[in-house]
Structures are given as C-alpha cells and as structure tokens.
Amino acid sequence: MIIFDGSKSSGLAEKIASFRDFRLGELEIKQFPDSEIYVRVLSDVENKECAVVKSTRNNDDIIELLLILDALGDCGAKKITAVIPYLSYMRQDKRFNRGEALSARTILKLINNLSDRIITVNCHFLNKEGTFNAACYFDLTSKFFQKDMTSDSFDNIDFNEKIKEIEGNNSNNSKLIIENLDAFPVVAKYFAGKNNENNKKIVVIAPDKGALNHAKRAAEIIGCEFDYLEKTRLSGDEVKIKTKKLALKDRDVLILDDMISTGGTICTAAKVIKKSGARKIDIGCVHGVFSKGTKMFEKTSDELVCTNTLDAKASRIDVSGLIAAAL
C-alpha cells in the first residue's frame, strides 16, 4: 500500500507507514494567489492500493482531501482508502431547525463518492467502535425530526442502537459506510501509566451523559471510578451544565471527551468539579480542535492532553498504531 500525507502534515502518515510495510507516496500541493488549491500525484499508483491520511480541520482541508482522492482515481489506483483521523462537520448530524443542511451527511457523501473505504477516529455522532452504515443513521435522525421532536429530545435517543434496526427493515438503504476507530483506550493508557500507584484515587468524569460510555471504558483501563455531569443543550452552540452530587473532595479528576472545540463546555465542567473540592483536574480528549486556543485551560486544569489526530501543542498521545492496525 502507498500512503499519502496531505499538506500541513503532522507526520502521522509517516508514523503509520513505519508500523507496516507501507511506502510513502509523493504529492505536489500548493495554493494559488486566489486561494484555490492545486494537487498533483507524483507517484506511480496504477493498479496499487492507496491510502490518504488527512484530517479536515477546516474547509481548505476538505477540498484538498477531495482533490487528492479524485486525482488518485484518475491515476488508476486499484483501491483508495480515505483515512481521516479528525473528520469535521460531524457535529452537524441532526437538524435543530427546519431547513438546516445535514452537513455531516453531505461531507461523507462527497468523500464516499471518491473513495472505496472511509476510516476515522471517534466520529462525533458514533459512540461505538465498528463499521456503520451512516446513511441509515441520517435517515433515522431526519425521520425523528419530521415528527416535530425538539432538539432536547435527541438526547434521549440512542441512534447508534437503532441503526441495525433500520438496516434490517429496509434492504434498499443507500450505503455510506464508515469504519470508526476508538482512541479512548489509548488516551486512558496514557493517564494510567502516569499514575500507576494512585490510579484508584482517580475519578473519570464525562462532561455529559453522551460521553459516559467513553468515560466508563477509560475507567476500566485505569482501574478507577467514573461518573458524568448533567448537560442540557439549549441550542446548537449553547449548553448548560448542572452540578451533580459527586464525591470528588480531595480526589484526582480526569475529564474526558471526544473533542474540545471552543473549550467552553470543558472549562465549565472543570469549574463545577473544582467547586466540588477536587484536588487535581486533568483534561484529556481525542481531537484537540482548540478553536479559541488553550490559554483558558491554564487556570482550570493541571494538564491538558490530546491525541495527534490534529496537530496541537497538547498532542502527546499517538494514534498511528491504532490506525495502522486498521489498515
């Protein structure tokens, strides 16, 4: 297999290749003065299996990925795998207001049309590891909204559990297959290795009930307790976190979530936990987007750590082995 890395590389493709007998491919990527992106495949890929490793932090990254995938197809690649460690737009998987685009579905359809296989890490709307037909998921979210459910009602439905039910009832469903890898065990092992003798004193906290499964799996690996905070989503970008009666006095707390974007939810959670008497607060996530930087975490946490699905100062956990095993 030939592995291709996009521009603004964090070296993830090279690390993945080092785990397996993969060859690194060559691309020429540049940006014109009007900001249009130019892509050229320099390696011979005819009748060869290829993989493109490219996280999509912003819109330019998405366009670049699509151009690379399309160019590989034009050059005769036998099989094309899109490896997208961080896949953006996946939070736009439900409609909170009528007329909204299901942006997650749109992006996945574009990538699906230009590749044979899609691999990602902790896709935001999938809370389990495995292979899923996302087309069924989007059919489901659309149908529930058509029954005039409020946005809050979405929190009471386990859409992931219902996907197989929809697949079984409708054999004519379109296919939009995603292979979702789980990096939470890798994150948990990082913290477990740091605290060895004091692991039982740690409490893993999910910032909301939706992340509870992640916290539970991490706690099992670390060998400690876990719990969650009560979060109510007021709109697509506004949340309210309520205090629960947590026994956190003089405990070491690890807050875990799949991604941190603005950091508002996590910082609010850290403040709630601090008021509960926690001795130490560490924050860990898979995807460190940090759209507003990381300075806000300096006053609310003792350590901030994320994986290298995105390149950030806090990227101290490597997921290249996880991805290499999937390839």
Short mmCIF file of C-alpha atoms in Angstrom, two decimals:
data_model
loop_
_atom_site.label_atom_id
_atom_site.label_comp_id
_atom_site.label_asym_id
_atom_site.label_seq_id
_atom_site.Cartn_x
_atom_site.Cartn_y
_atom_site.Cartn_z
CA MET A 1 0.00 0.00 0.00
CA ILE A 2 1.12 3.55 -0.74
CA ILE A 3 0.38 6.13 1.98
CA PHE A 4 -0.13 9.78 1.06
CA ASP A 5 0.02 12.67 3.50
CA GLY A 6 -1.72 15.99 2.90
CA SER A 7 -0.23 19.43 3.38
CA LYS A 8 0.26 20.93 6.86
CA SER A 9 1.28 17.41 7.86
CA SER A 10 1.91 16.44 11.47
CA GLY A 11 3.87 13.39 10.29
CA LEU A 12 1.04 11.00 11.12
CA ALA A 13 1.20 9.25 7.72
CA GLU A 14 4.92 8.57 8.15
CA LYS A 15 4.32 7.11 11.61
CA ILE A 16 1.52 4.89 10.27
CA ALA A 17 3.78 3.66 7.45
CA SER A 18 6.50 2.76 9.97
CA PHE A 19 4.20 0.20 11.61
CA ARG A 20 3.58 -1.67 8.38
CA ASP A 21 5.33 -2.39 5.10
CA PHE A 22 3.85 0.73 3.50
CA ARG A 23 5.53 3.13 1.11
CA LEU A 24 5.12 6.89 1.39
CA GLY A 25 3.75 8.46 -1.78
CA GLU A 26 4.58 11.89 -3.17
CA LEU A 27 2.20 14.75 -3.84
CA GLU A 28 2.64 18.29 -5.06
CA ILE A 29 0.23 20.59 -3.24
CA LYS A 30 0.17 24.35 -3.47
CA GLN A 31 -2.24 27.25 -3.20
CA PHE A 32 -2.81 29.84 -5.89
CA PRO A 33 -2.94 33.58 -5.04
CA ASP A 34 -6.75 33.46 -5.15
CA SER A 35 -6.60 30.64 -2.52
CA GLU A 36 -7.59 27.82 -4.91
CA ILE A 37 -5.79 24.55 -4.17
CA TYR A 38 -3.62 22.66 -6.67
CA VAL A 39 -2.93 18.92 -6.29
CA ARG A 40 -0.72 16.63 -8.38
CA VAL A 41 0.07 12.95 -7.73
CA LEU A 42 3.79 12.36 -8.38
CA SER A 43 3.96 8.64 -7.50
CA ASP A 44 3.00 5.78 -9.81
CA VAL A 45 -0.25 4.43 -8.34
CA GLU A 46 -1.68 2.46 -11.26
CA ASN A 47 -3.21 -0.82 -10.01
CA LYS A 48 -1.92 -0.12 -6.49
CA GLU A 49 -3.76 0.22 -3.19
CA CYS A 50 -3.52 3.74 -1.80
CA ALA A 51 -4.46 5.50 1.43
CA VAL A 52 -4.70 9.23 2.05
CA VAL A 53 -4.14 10.39 5.63
CA LYS A 54 -5.71 13.80 6.06
CA SER A 55 -7.57 15.37 8.96
CA THR A 56 -10.05 18.06 7.98
CA ARG A 57 -9.68 20.91 10.44
CA ASN A 58 -11.13 23.48 8.01
CA ASN A 59 -12.78 23.88 4.61
CA ASP A 60 -9.46 24.03 2.73
CA ASP A 61 -8.55 20.64 4.20
CA ILE A 62 -11.79 19.14 2.90
CA ILE A 63 -11.23 20.47 -0.63
CA GLU A 64 -7.63 19.26 -0.58
CA LEU A 65 -8.71 15.77 0.52
CA LEU A 66 -11.34 15.54 -2.22
CA LEU A 67 -8.85 16.66 -4.87
CA ILE A 68 -6.27 14.08 -3.74
CA LEU A 69 -8.82 11.26 -3.74
CA ASP A 70 -10.09 12.23 -7.19
CA ALA A 71 -6.57 12.53 -8.61
CA LEU A 72 -5.64 9.07 -7.30
CA GLY A 73 -8.70 7.63 -9.01
CA ASP A 74 -7.78 9.34 -12.28
CA CYS A 75 -4.25 7.91 -12.00
CA GLY A 76 -5.60 4.36 -11.88
CA ALA A 77 -5.33 3.46 -8.18
CA LYS A 78 -6.84 0.00 -7.58
CA LYS A 79 -8.31 0.84 -4.18
CA ILE A 80 -8.45 4.16 -2.34
CA THR A 81 -8.84 4.43 1.43
CA ALA A 82 -9.62 7.81 2.97
CA VAL A 83 -8.07 7.88 6.45
CA ILE A 84 -9.49 10.95 8.18
CA PRO A 85 -8.38 10.89 11.83
CA TYR A 86 -10.39 14.03 12.60
CA LEU A 87 -13.43 14.42 10.37
CA SER A 88 -15.02 17.87 10.64
CA TYR A 89 -18.71 18.75 10.23
CA MET A 90 -19.71 15.58 12.10
CA ARG A 91 -21.44 17.60 14.83
CA GLN A 92 -23.95 18.76 12.22
CA ASP A 93 -25.61 15.34 12.13
CA LYS A 94 -29.11 16.44 13.24
CA ARG A 95 -31.47 19.28 12.40
CA PHE A 96 -32.27 21.62 15.27
CA ASN A 97 -34.27 23.92 12.97
CA ARG A 98 -36.22 23.12 9.83
CA GLY A 99 -34.37 23.73 6.59
CA GLU A 100 -30.90 23.09 8.03
CA ALA A 101 -28.47 21.10 5.91
CA LEU A 102 -27.34 17.75 7.28
CA SER A 103 -23.75 18.84 6.73
CA ALA A 104 -22.26 15.64 8.15
CA ARG A 105 -24.13 13.61 5.53
CA THR A 106 -23.09 15.98 2.72
CA ILE A 107 -19.38 15.73 3.55
CA LEU A 108 -19.48 11.95 3.92
CA LYS A 109 -21.29 11.52 0.60
CA LEU A 110 -18.60 13.55 -1.20
CA ILE A 111 -15.78 11.51 0.34
CA ASN A 112 -17.64 8.24 -0.24
CA ASN A 113 -18.06 9.01 -3.95
CA LEU A 114 -14.29 9.37 -4.39
CA SER A 115 -13.02 6.50 -2.23
CA ASP A 116 -13.55 2.80 -1.57
CA ARG A 117 -13.18 2.93 2.19
CA ILE A 118 -13.51 5.57 4.93
CA ILE A 119 -11.67 5.24 8.24
CA THR A 120 -11.96 7.82 11.00
CA VAL A 121 -11.25 8.09 14.71
CA ASN A 122 -14.06 8.71 17.21
CA CYS A 123 -16.57 10.15 14.76
CA HIS A 124 -18.62 12.57 16.86
CA PHE A 125 -22.05 11.03 16.25
CA LEU A 126 -20.92 7.40 16.66
CA ASN A 127 -20.32 6.40 20.28
CA LYS A 128 -19.01 2.92 19.48
CA GLU A 129 -16.12 1.39 17.59
CA GLY A 130 -17.01 -0.58 14.49
CA THR A 131 -18.35 -0.35 10.95
CA PHE A 132 -21.59 1.56 10.42
CA ASN A 133 -23.86 2.49 7.55
CA ALA A 134 -24.16 6.21 8.21
CA ALA A 135 -26.87 6.52 5.55
CA CYS A 136 -29.22 4.66 7.91
CA TYR A 137 -28.22 6.96 10.75
CA PHE A 138 -29.10 10.08 8.77
CA ASP A 139 -32.36 8.54 7.58
CA LEU A 140 -33.19 7.96 11.22
CA THR A 141 -32.31 11.44 12.50
CA SER A 142 -34.34 13.00 9.68
CA LYS A 143 -37.41 10.89 10.43
CA PHE A 144 -37.35 11.74 14.11
CA PHE A 145 -37.20 15.45 13.38
CA GLN A 146 -40.12 15.14 10.96
CA LYS A 147 -42.19 14.08 13.97
CA ASP A 148 -41.55 17.57 15.38
CA MET A 149 -39.29 16.43 18.17
CA THR A 150 -37.43 19.21 19.97
CA SER A 151 -33.64 19.35 19.96
CA ASP A 152 -33.58 18.28 23.63
CA SER A 153 -35.41 15.06 22.73
CA PHE A 154 -32.43 13.91 20.66
CA ASP A 155 -30.50 13.38 23.90
CA ASN A 156 -32.98 10.69 24.94
CA ILE A 157 -32.49 8.53 21.84
CA ASP A 158 -29.62 6.10 21.26
CA PHE A 159 -29.42 6.49 17.49
CA ASN A 160 -26.46 4.12 17.27
CA GLU A 161 -28.53 1.27 18.72
CA LYS A 162 -31.27 1.86 16.16
CA ILE A 163 -29.05 1.78 13.05
CA LYS A 164 -29.14 -2.03 12.70
CA GLU A 165 -32.92 -2.00 13.16
CA ILE A 166 -33.27 0.40 10.22
CA GLU A 167 -30.83 -1.66 8.11
CA GLY A 168 -32.84 -4.80 8.76
CA ASN A 169 -36.18 -3.23 7.89
CA ASN A 170 -35.08 -1.63 4.64
CA SER A 171 -32.80 -3.57 2.32
CA ASN A 172 -32.88 -0.74 -0.21
CA ASN A 173 -30.95 1.67 2.02
CA SER A 174 -28.09 3.50 0.35
CA LYS A 175 -24.62 2.69 1.62
CA LEU A 176 -22.42 5.23 3.40
CA ILE A 177 -20.00 3.02 5.29
CA ILE A 178 -17.73 4.42 8.00
CA GLU A 179 -15.12 2.47 9.96
CA ASN A 180 -14.95 4.19 13.33
CA LEU A 181 -11.85 3.59 15.48
CA ASP A 182 -11.84 4.22 19.22
CA ALA A 183 -8.83 6.09 20.62
CA PHE A 184 -10.15 6.37 24.19
CA PRO A 185 -8.27 3.22 25.30
CA VAL A 186 -5.05 4.85 24.03
CA VAL A 187 -5.86 8.04 25.97
CA ALA A 188 -6.72 6.02 29.08
CA LYS A 189 -3.43 4.09 28.93
CA TYR A 190 -1.55 7.39 28.82
CA PHE A 191 -3.07 8.51 32.12
CA ALA A 192 -2.92 5.02 33.66
CA GLY A 193 0.81 4.90 33.01
CA LYS A 194 1.37 8.27 34.67
CA ASN A 195 -0.32 7.47 37.97
CA ASN A 196 0.26 3.72 38.43
CA GLU A 197 0.19 3.58 42.27
CA ASN A 198 -2.62 6.13 42.68
CA ASN A 199 -4.97 5.03 39.89
CA LYS A 200 -7.71 4.02 42.33
CA LYS A 201 -7.87 7.61 43.60
CA ILE A 202 -8.76 8.93 40.14
CA VAL A 203 -12.33 9.63 39.07
CA VAL A 204 -13.00 9.81 35.32
CA ILE A 205 -15.72 12.35 34.56
CA ALA A 206 -17.66 12.71 31.31
CA PRO A 207 -18.87 16.29 30.70
CA ASP A 208 -22.30 14.92 29.70
CA LYS A 209 -24.21 11.64 29.59
CA GLY A 210 -23.41 11.21 25.88
CA ALA A 211 -19.72 10.72 26.73
CA LEU A 212 -20.45 8.31 29.60
CA ASN A 213 -19.53 5.18 27.62
CA HIS A 214 -16.14 6.70 26.81
CA ALA A 215 -15.56 7.53 30.48
CA LYS A 216 -16.60 4.02 31.51
CA ARG A 217 -14.17 2.33 29.10
CA ALA A 218 -11.35 4.62 30.20
CA ALA A 219 -12.09 3.96 33.89
CA GLU A 220 -11.98 0.19 33.30
CA ILE A 221 -8.49 0.53 31.80
CA ILE A 222 -7.23 2.89 34.51
CA GLY A 223 -8.91 0.88 37.27
CA CYS A 224 -10.91 3.67 38.86
CA GLU A 225 -14.40 5.11 39.31
CA PHE A 226 -16.33 7.13 36.74
CA ASP A 227 -19.32 9.48 36.57
CA TYR A 228 -20.79 12.23 34.42
CA LEU A 229 -22.16 15.78 34.67
CA GLU A 230 -25.66 16.78 33.62
CA LYS A 231 -25.58 18.89 30.47
CA THR A 232 -28.58 20.41 28.74
CA ARG A 233 -28.16 21.65 25.18
CA LEU A 234 -30.05 24.92 24.80
CA SER A 235 -29.24 25.29 21.09
CA GLY A 236 -26.74 24.09 18.51
CA ASP A 237 -23.96 26.10 20.18
CA GLU A 238 -25.15 26.78 23.74
CA VAL A 239 -25.11 24.38 26.67
CA LYS A 240 -25.84 24.48 30.39
CA ILE A 241 -24.07 22.23 32.88
CA LYS A 242 -25.70 21.40 36.20
CA THR A 243 -23.89 20.27 39.31
CA LYS A 244 -24.42 16.67 40.42
CA LYS A 245 -23.74 15.38 43.90
CA LEU A 246 -20.31 13.97 43.16
CA ALA A 247 -17.94 12.68 45.84
CA LEU A 248 -14.91 14.50 44.50
CA LYS A 249 -13.42 16.15 47.57
CA ASP A 250 -9.63 15.68 47.57
CA ARG A 251 -9.89 13.35 44.55
CA ASP A 252 -7.88 13.48 41.31
CA VAL A 253 -10.31 14.05 38.45
CA LEU A 254 -9.81 13.25 34.78
CA ILE A 255 -12.31 14.93 32.44
CA LEU A 256 -12.58 13.05 29.13
CA ASP A 257 -14.42 13.97 25.94
CA ASP A 258 -14.15 13.00 22.29
CA MET A 259 -13.25 16.53 21.18
CA ILE A 260 -12.62 20.01 22.51
CA SER A 261 -13.57 22.82 20.13
CA THR A 262 -14.08 26.19 21.82
CA GLY A 263 -13.43 24.66 25.24
CA GLY A 264 -16.47 26.29 26.82
CA THR A 265 -18.16 23.05 27.90
CA ILE A 266 -14.97 21.54 29.33
CA CYS A 267 -13.95 24.70 31.21
CA THR A 268 -17.44 24.99 32.69
CA ALA A 269 -17.24 21.33 33.73
CA ALA A 270 -13.81 21.92 35.31
CA LYS A 271 -15.16 24.85 37.34
CA VAL A 272 -18.10 22.74 38.55
CA ILE A 273 -15.70 19.98 39.57
CA LYS A 274 -13.33 22.42 41.28
CA LYS A 275 -16.22 23.68 43.43
CA SER A 276 -16.83 20.07 44.44
CA GLY A 277 -13.42 20.04 46.13
CA ALA A 278 -11.29 18.12 43.61
CA ARG A 279 -7.57 18.10 44.43
CA LYS A 280 -6.35 17.88 40.84
CA ILE A 281 -8.04 18.21 37.45
CA ASP A 282 -6.60 16.78 34.23
CA ILE A 283 -8.33 17.11 30.86
CA GLY A 284 -7.98 14.64 28.01
CA CYS A 285 -9.60 14.34 24.60
CA VAL A 286 -9.14 12.58 21.29
CA HIS A 287 -9.48 15.61 18.99
CA GLY A 288 -7.90 18.87 20.13
CA VAL A 289 -9.52 21.45 17.85
CA PHE A 290 -8.96 24.33 20.29
CA SER A 291 -10.57 26.95 18.05
CA LYS A 292 -10.10 29.56 20.79
CA GLY A 293 -6.64 28.42 21.84
CA THR A 294 -5.67 26.68 25.07
CA LYS A 295 -4.91 29.59 27.40
CA MET A 296 -8.30 29.25 29.12
CA PHE A 297 -7.32 25.79 30.37
CA GLU A 298 -4.31 27.08 32.30
CA LYS A 299 -6.50 28.27 35.19
CA THR A 300 -8.98 25.39 35.12
CA SER A 301 -6.75 22.30 34.81
CA ASP A 302 -3.40 20.85 35.80
CA GLU A 303 -2.76 19.09 32.49
CA LEU A 304 -4.35 19.24 29.04
CA VAL A 305 -3.63 16.34 26.68
CA CYS A 306 -4.99 15.21 23.30
CA THR A 307 -4.03 12.78 20.56
CA ASN A 308 -2.27 13.64 17.32
CA THR A 309 -5.36 13.32 15.11
CA LEU A 310 -4.82 17.08 14.91
CA ASP A 311 -1.52 18.89 15.38
CA ALA A 312 -1.54 20.84 18.65
CA LYS A 313 0.83 21.72 21.47
CA ALA A 314 -1.12 19.30 23.69
CA SER A 315 -0.84 16.40 21.17
CA ARG A 316 1.15 13.96 23.30
CA ILE A 317 -0.79 10.77 22.58
CA ASP A 318 -0.01 8.89 19.35
CA VAL A 319 -2.80 7.09 17.45
CA SER A 320 -0.67 5.96 14.49
CA GLY A 321 -0.53 2.37 15.77
CA LEU A 322 -4.31 2.25 16.10
CA ILE A 323 -4.77 3.42 12.51
CA ALA A 324 -2.01 1.19 11.12
CA ALA A 325 -3.70 -1.87 12.64
CA ALA A 326 -6.96 -0.95 10.87
CA LEU A 327 -5.23 -0.69 7.50
#
